[in-house]
């Protein structure tokens, strides 16, 4: 099979949660550019509608906007059901929806902890499970869980005082490993991406407070991720090019996780 065929997603159906803005929008566009019909899901459906119009106009694929709060079981079920109703199946799931909350770890508000875990961890597992049921019946599929390099270990509080976020992203990596092993028998590849410093709606204030030099100093490539740096990794893990890879999380971080 030629490389262009291996990376093609023509005719595939991809769901991207948190897919309307930021890194989610970048991956939604990337998968559509590779030929997939996309389902763009987020809490604010009007943003999904706007991006779907742009995707259809620029790529020619079909794009379906769906409102989804990943912390709500009924929303997760509806997302899978709406996708199957519109397209007949689910080939690719990108679990990108996530929230964060910064606070002193000695006085972390437990209501924020629970809310964050409901979205970042429980919601991810629910969607993996519901999508995998469809994928199992069709003979396989691809699941991509978006974590973060903060999930690899501790962060200095003056740099990133986000204990719940860090823990949730580390747990997503372990979930990805375990589901990759468990669902290999169904031909479902479960992998992940751990983005490093990307400026998004969720991080722009944080990085502005730190200063660009501080971020660049911890990053061998000396820069932030751009609006296209995540596309390739997402398409690779969604495509036949990654058929012999499962249970792994790829860091897309400018080399920061490679520092000893």
CSV table of C-alpha atoms in Angstrom, one decimal:
chain,number,residue,atom,x,y,z
A,1,UNK,CA,0.0,0.0,0.0
A,2,UNK,CA,1.3,3.4,-0.9
A,3,UNK,CA,2.0,6.0,1.8
A,4,UNK,CA,-0.7,8.3,0.4
A,5,UNK,CA,-3.2,5.4,0.7
A,6,UNK,CA,-2.0,4.6,4.2
A,7,UNK,CA,-2.6,8.1,5.4
A,8,UNK,CA,-5.9,8.7,3.5
A,9,UNK,CA,-9.1,8.9,5.6
A,10,UNK,CA,-11.4,9.1,2.6
A,11,UNK,CA,-14.9,7.8,3.5
A,12,UNK,CA,-14.1,7.4,7.2
A,13,UNK,CA,-16.2,8.9,10.0
A,14,UNK,CA,-14.4,10.8,12.8
A,15,UNK,CA,-15.8,12.3,16.0
A,16,UNK,CA,-13.8,15.0,17.6
A,17,UNK,CA,-14.9,16.2,21.1
A,18,UNK,CA,-14.0,19.7,22.1
A,19,UNK,CA,-13.6,19.9,18.4
A,20,UNK,CA,-14.8,23.5,17.7
A,21,UNK,CA,-11.9,25.6,18.8
A,22,UNK,CA,-8.2,25.4,19.7
A,23,UNK,CA,-6.5,22.1,19.3
A,24,UNK,CA,-9.8,20.4,18.7
A,25,UNK,CA,-10.5,22.6,15.7
A,26,UNK,CA,-7.0,21.9,14.4
A,27,UNK,CA,-7.6,18.2,14.5
A,28,UNK,CA,-11.1,18.5,13.1
A,29,UNK,CA,-9.8,20.4,10.1
A,30,UNK,CA,-6.8,18.0,9.7
A,31,UNK,CA,-8.9,14.8,9.7
A,32,UNK,CA,-11.3,16.5,7.2
A,33,UNK,CA,-8.4,17.5,5.0
A,34,UNK,CA,-7.3,13.8,4.9
A,35,UNK,CA,-10.8,12.9,3.6
A,36,UNK,CA,-12.8,12.0,6.7
A,37,UNK,CA,-16.4,13.1,7.3
A,38,UNK,CA,-16.3,14.7,10.7
A,39,UNK,CA,-18.6,15.1,13.7
A,40,UNK,CA,-17.6,18.3,15.6
A,41,UNK,CA,-18.8,18.1,19.2
A,42,UNK,CA,-18.6,20.6,22.0
A,43,UNK,CA,-20.8,22.2,24.7
A,44,UNK,CA,-21.3,25.4,22.7
A,45,UNK,CA,-22.9,24.0,19.6
A,46,UNK,CA,-22.9,27.3,17.7
A,47,UNK,CA,-19.1,27.1,17.5
A,48,UNK,CA,-19.5,23.6,16.1
A,49,UNK,CA,-21.9,24.9,13.5
A,50,UNK,CA,-19.5,27.6,12.4
A,51,UNK,CA,-16.6,25.3,12.0
A,52,UNK,CA,-18.6,22.7,10.2
A,53,UNK,CA,-19.6,25.2,7.6
A,54,UNK,CA,-16.0,26.2,7.1
A,55,UNK,CA,-14.9,22.5,6.9
A,56,UNK,CA,-17.5,21.6,4.3
A,57,UNK,CA,-16.8,24.7,2.2
A,58,UNK,CA,-13.0,24.1,2.2
A,59,UNK,CA,-12.7,20.3,2.0
A,60,UNK,CA,-15.9,19.0,0.5
A,61,UNK,CA,-16.5,16.4,3.2
A,62,UNK,CA,-19.6,16.2,5.4
A,63,UNK,CA,-19.4,17.9,8.8
A,64,UNK,CA,-22.0,17.4,11.5
A,65,UNK,CA,-22.2,19.7,14.6
A,66,UNK,CA,-23.4,18.1,17.8
A,67,UNK,CA,-23.8,19.6,21.3
A,68,UNK,CA,-22.0,17.5,23.9
A,69,UNK,CA,-21.0,18.0,27.5
A,70,UNK,CA,-18.6,15.1,28.1
A,71,UNK,CA,-19.4,15.1,31.8
A,72,UNK,CA,-23.0,14.0,31.0
A,73,UNK,CA,-23.7,10.4,30.2
A,74,UNK,CA,-26.8,11.2,28.1
A,75,UNK,CA,-24.8,13.7,26.0
A,76,UNK,CA,-22.1,11.0,25.4
A,77,UNK,CA,-24.7,8.5,24.3
A,78,UNK,CA,-26.4,11.0,22.1
A,79,UNK,CA,-23.1,11.9,20.3
A,80,UNK,CA,-22.5,8.3,19.3
A,81,UNK,CA,-26.2,7.7,18.4
A,82,UNK,CA,-26.3,10.9,16.3
A,83,UNK,CA,-23.1,9.9,14.4
A,84,UNK,CA,-24.4,6.5,13.6
A,85,UNK,CA,-27.8,7.9,12.6
A,86,UNK,CA,-26.1,10.4,10.2
A,87,UNK,CA,-23.2,8.3,8.8
A,88,UNK,CA,-24.0,4.7,9.7
A,89,UNK,CA,-20.9,4.0,11.8
A,90,UNK,CA,-18.0,5.4,13.8
A,91,UNK,CA,-14.5,4.8,12.5
A,92,UNK,CA,-12.4,7.3,14.5
A,93,UNK,CA,-12.9,8.9,18.0
A,94,UNK,CA,-10.7,11.8,19.2
A,95,UNK,CA,-11.3,12.5,22.9
A,96,UNK,CA,-10.1,16.0,23.1
A,97,UNK,CA,-12.7,17.7,25.4
A,98,UNK,CA,-11.2,18.9,28.6
A,99,UNK,CA,-11.2,21.6,31.3
A,100,UNK,CA,-8.6,22.8,33.8
A,101,UNK,CA,-8.6,24.6,37.1
A,102,UNK,CA,-5.6,26.1,38.9
A,103,UNK,CA,-5.4,26.2,42.7
A,104,UNK,CA,-3.1,25.6,45.6
A,105,UNK,CA,-2.8,21.8,46.1
A,106,UNK,CA,-3.1,22.3,49.9
A,107,UNK,CA,-6.5,23.9,49.5
A,108,UNK,CA,-7.9,22.6,46.2
A,109,UNK,CA,-11.7,22.9,45.9
A,110,UNK,CA,-13.1,19.4,45.7
A,111,UNK,CA,-16.1,20.5,43.7
A,112,UNK,CA,-13.7,21.7,41.0
A,113,UNK,CA,-11.7,18.4,41.3
A,114,UNK,CA,-14.9,16.4,40.7
A,115,UNK,CA,-16.1,18.5,37.8
A,116,UNK,CA,-12.7,18.2,36.1
A,117,UNK,CA,-12.5,14.5,36.6
A,118,UNK,CA,-16.1,14.1,35.2
A,119,UNK,CA,-15.0,15.7,32.0
A,120,UNK,CA,-11.3,14.8,31.6
A,121,UNK,CA,-11.4,11.2,32.8
A,122,UNK,CA,-14.9,9.7,33.2
A,123,UNK,CA,-16.2,11.4,30.0
A,124,UNK,CA,-13.2,10.1,28.1
A,125,UNK,CA,-13.8,6.6,29.3
A,126,UNK,CA,-17.6,6.7,28.5
A,127,UNK,CA,-17.0,7.9,25.0
A,128,UNK,CA,-14.3,5.3,24.5
A,129,UNK,CA,-16.7,2.6,25.6
A,130,UNK,CA,-19.7,3.7,23.6
A,131,UNK,CA,-17.6,4.2,20.4
A,132,UNK,CA,-15.8,0.9,20.9
A,133,UNK,CA,-19.1,-1.0,21.0
A,134,UNK,CA,-19.9,0.3,17.5
A,135,UNK,CA,-16.3,-0.3,16.3
A,136,UNK,CA,-16.3,-3.9,17.6
A,137,UNK,CA,-19.4,-4.7,15.5
A,138,UNK,CA,-17.9,-3.2,12.3
A,139,UNK,CA,-14.6,-4.9,12.8
A,140,UNK,CA,-12.3,-2.2,14.2
A,141,UNK,CA,-11.6,1.4,14.6
A,142,UNK,CA,-9.2,4.1,15.9
A,143,UNK,CA,-9.4,5.9,19.3
A,144,UNK,CA,-7.2,8.8,20.0
A,145,UNK,CA,-7.1,10.2,23.6
A,146,UNK,CA,-5.7,13.7,24.1
A,147,UNK,CA,-3.7,14.0,27.3
A,148,UNK,CA,-0.9,16.4,28.1
A,149,UNK,CA,2.8,16.4,28.9
A,150,UNK,CA,1.7,17.5,32.4
A,151,UNK,CA,0.5,14.0,32.9
A,152,UNK,CA,4.1,12.6,32.8
A,153,UNK,CA,4.9,13.9,36.3
A,154,UNK,CA,4.9,16.8,38.7
A,155,UNK,CA,5.0,20.5,37.8
A,156,UNK,CA,6.4,23.3,39.9
A,157,UNK,CA,3.4,25.3,41.4
A,158,UNK,CA,4.8,28.6,40.1
A,159,UNK,CA,4.8,27.1,36.6
A,160,UNK,CA,1.5,25.1,36.5
A,161,UNK,CA,-0.4,24.7,39.8
A,162,UNK,CA,-3.0,22.3,38.3
A,163,UNK,CA,-3.0,19.1,40.4
A,164,UNK,CA,-6.4,17.8,39.2
A,165,UNK,CA,-5.6,18.5,35.5
A,166,UNK,CA,-2.2,16.8,35.7
A,167,UNK,CA,-3.6,13.8,37.5
A,168,UNK,CA,-6.5,13.4,35.0
A,169,UNK,CA,-4.1,13.5,32.0
A,170,UNK,CA,-1.8,11.0,33.6
A,171,UNK,CA,-4.8,8.7,34.2
A,172,UNK,CA,-5.8,9.1,30.5
A,173,UNK,CA,-2.4,7.8,29.5
A,174,UNK,CA,-2.8,4.8,31.6
A,175,UNK,CA,-6.4,4.3,30.3
A,176,UNK,CA,-5.0,4.5,26.8
A,177,UNK,CA,-2.5,1.7,27.6
A,178,UNK,CA,-5.0,-0.6,29.2
A,179,UNK,CA,-7.7,-0.2,26.6
A,180,UNK,CA,-5.1,-0.6,23.8
A,181,UNK,CA,-4.3,-4.0,25.3
A,182,UNK,CA,-7.9,-5.0,26.0
A,183,UNK,CA,-9.4,-4.0,22.7
A,184,UNK,CA,-6.6,-5.1,20.4
A,185,UNK,CA,-8.6,-8.4,20.0
A,186,UNK,CA,-11.4,-6.3,18.4
A,187,UNK,CA,-9.0,-4.6,16.0
A,188,UNK,CA,-9.5,-1.3,17.8
A,189,UNK,CA,-6.3,0.7,18.1
A,190,UNK,CA,-6.3,3.0,21.2
A,191,UNK,CA,-3.5,5.6,21.2
A,192,UNK,CA,-3.0,9.1,22.5
A,193,UNK,CA,-1.3,12.4,21.9
A,194,UNK,CA,0.3,14.5,24.7
A,195,UNK,CA,0.6,18.1,23.5
A,196,UNK,CA,3.2,20.3,25.1
A,197,UNK,CA,3.0,24.1,25.0
A,198,UNK,CA,0.3,25.2,22.5
A,199,UNK,CA,-1.3,28.6,22.9
A,200,UNK,CA,-5.1,28.0,23.1
A,201,UNK,CA,-8.1,29.6,24.7
A,202,UNK,CA,-7.3,27.5,27.8
A,203,UNK,CA,-3.6,28.4,28.1
A,204,UNK,CA,-3.1,31.9,26.6
A,205,UNK,CA,-3.4,33.7,29.9
A,206,UNK,CA,-1.1,31.2,31.7
A,207,UNK,CA,1.6,31.5,29.1
A,208,UNK,CA,1.3,35.3,29.0
A,209,UNK,CA,1.9,35.4,32.7
A,210,UNK,CA,4.9,33.0,32.4
A,211,UNK,CA,6.4,34.8,29.4
A,212,UNK,CA,7.5,33.3,26.2
A,213,UNK,CA,11.1,33.0,27.2
A,214,UNK,CA,10.2,30.8,30.1
A,215,UNK,CA,8.3,28.3,27.9
A,216,UNK,CA,10.9,28.4,25.2
A,217,UNK,CA,13.7,27.7,27.7
A,218,UNK,CA,12.1,24.4,28.7
A,219,UNK,CA,11.5,23.4,25.1
A,220,UNK,CA,14.5,22.2,22.9
A,221,UNK,CA,12.8,23.5,19.7
A,222,UNK,CA,12.4,26.9,21.4
A,223,UNK,CA,8.8,27.7,20.4
A,224,UNK,CA,5.1,27.1,21.0
A,225,UNK,CA,3.2,24.6,18.9
A,226,UNK,CA,1.5,26.1,15.8
A,227,UNK,CA,-1.9,25.8,14.3
A,228,UNK,CA,-0.8,22.8,12.2
A,229,UNK,CA,1.7,21.0,14.5
A,230,UNK,CA,-1.0,18.6,15.8
A,231,UNK,CA,-2.6,17.7,12.5
A,232,UNK,CA,0.0,15.2,11.3
A,233,UNK,CA,0.0,13.2,14.6
A,234,UNK,CA,-3.8,13.1,14.6
A,235,UNK,CA,-4.1,11.9,11.0
A,236,UNK,CA,-1.3,9.3,11.5
A,237,UNK,CA,-3.0,7.8,14.5
A,238,UNK,CA,-6.4,7.8,12.8
A,239,UNK,CA,-5.1,6.2,9.6
A,240,UNK,CA,-3.9,2.8,8.4
A,241,UNK,CA,-0.4,4.0,8.8
A,242,UNK,CA,-0.7,3.3,12.6
A,243,UNK,CA,-2.3,-0.1,12.3
A,244,UNK,CA,0.6,-1.8,14.2
A,245,UNK,CA,0.6,0.7,17.1
A,246,UNK,CA,-1.7,0.6,20.1
A,247,UNK,CA,-1.5,1.6,23.7
A,248,UNK,CA,0.9,4.4,23.2
A,249,UNK,CA,0.9,8.2,23.7
A,250,UNK,CA,2.9,10.3,21.4
A,251,UNK,CA,4.3,13.6,22.9
A,252,UNK,CA,4.0,16.6,20.5
A,253,UNK,CA,5.9,19.0,22.7
A,254,UNK,CA,9.0,20.4,21.0
A,255,UNK,CA,11.1,17.8,22.8
A,256,UNK,CA,10.4,18.9,26.3
A,257,UNK,CA,9.6,15.4,27.5
A,258,UNK,CA,12.9,14.2,26.1
A,259,UNK,CA,14.9,16.2,28.6
A,260,UNK,CA,16.6,14.1,31.3
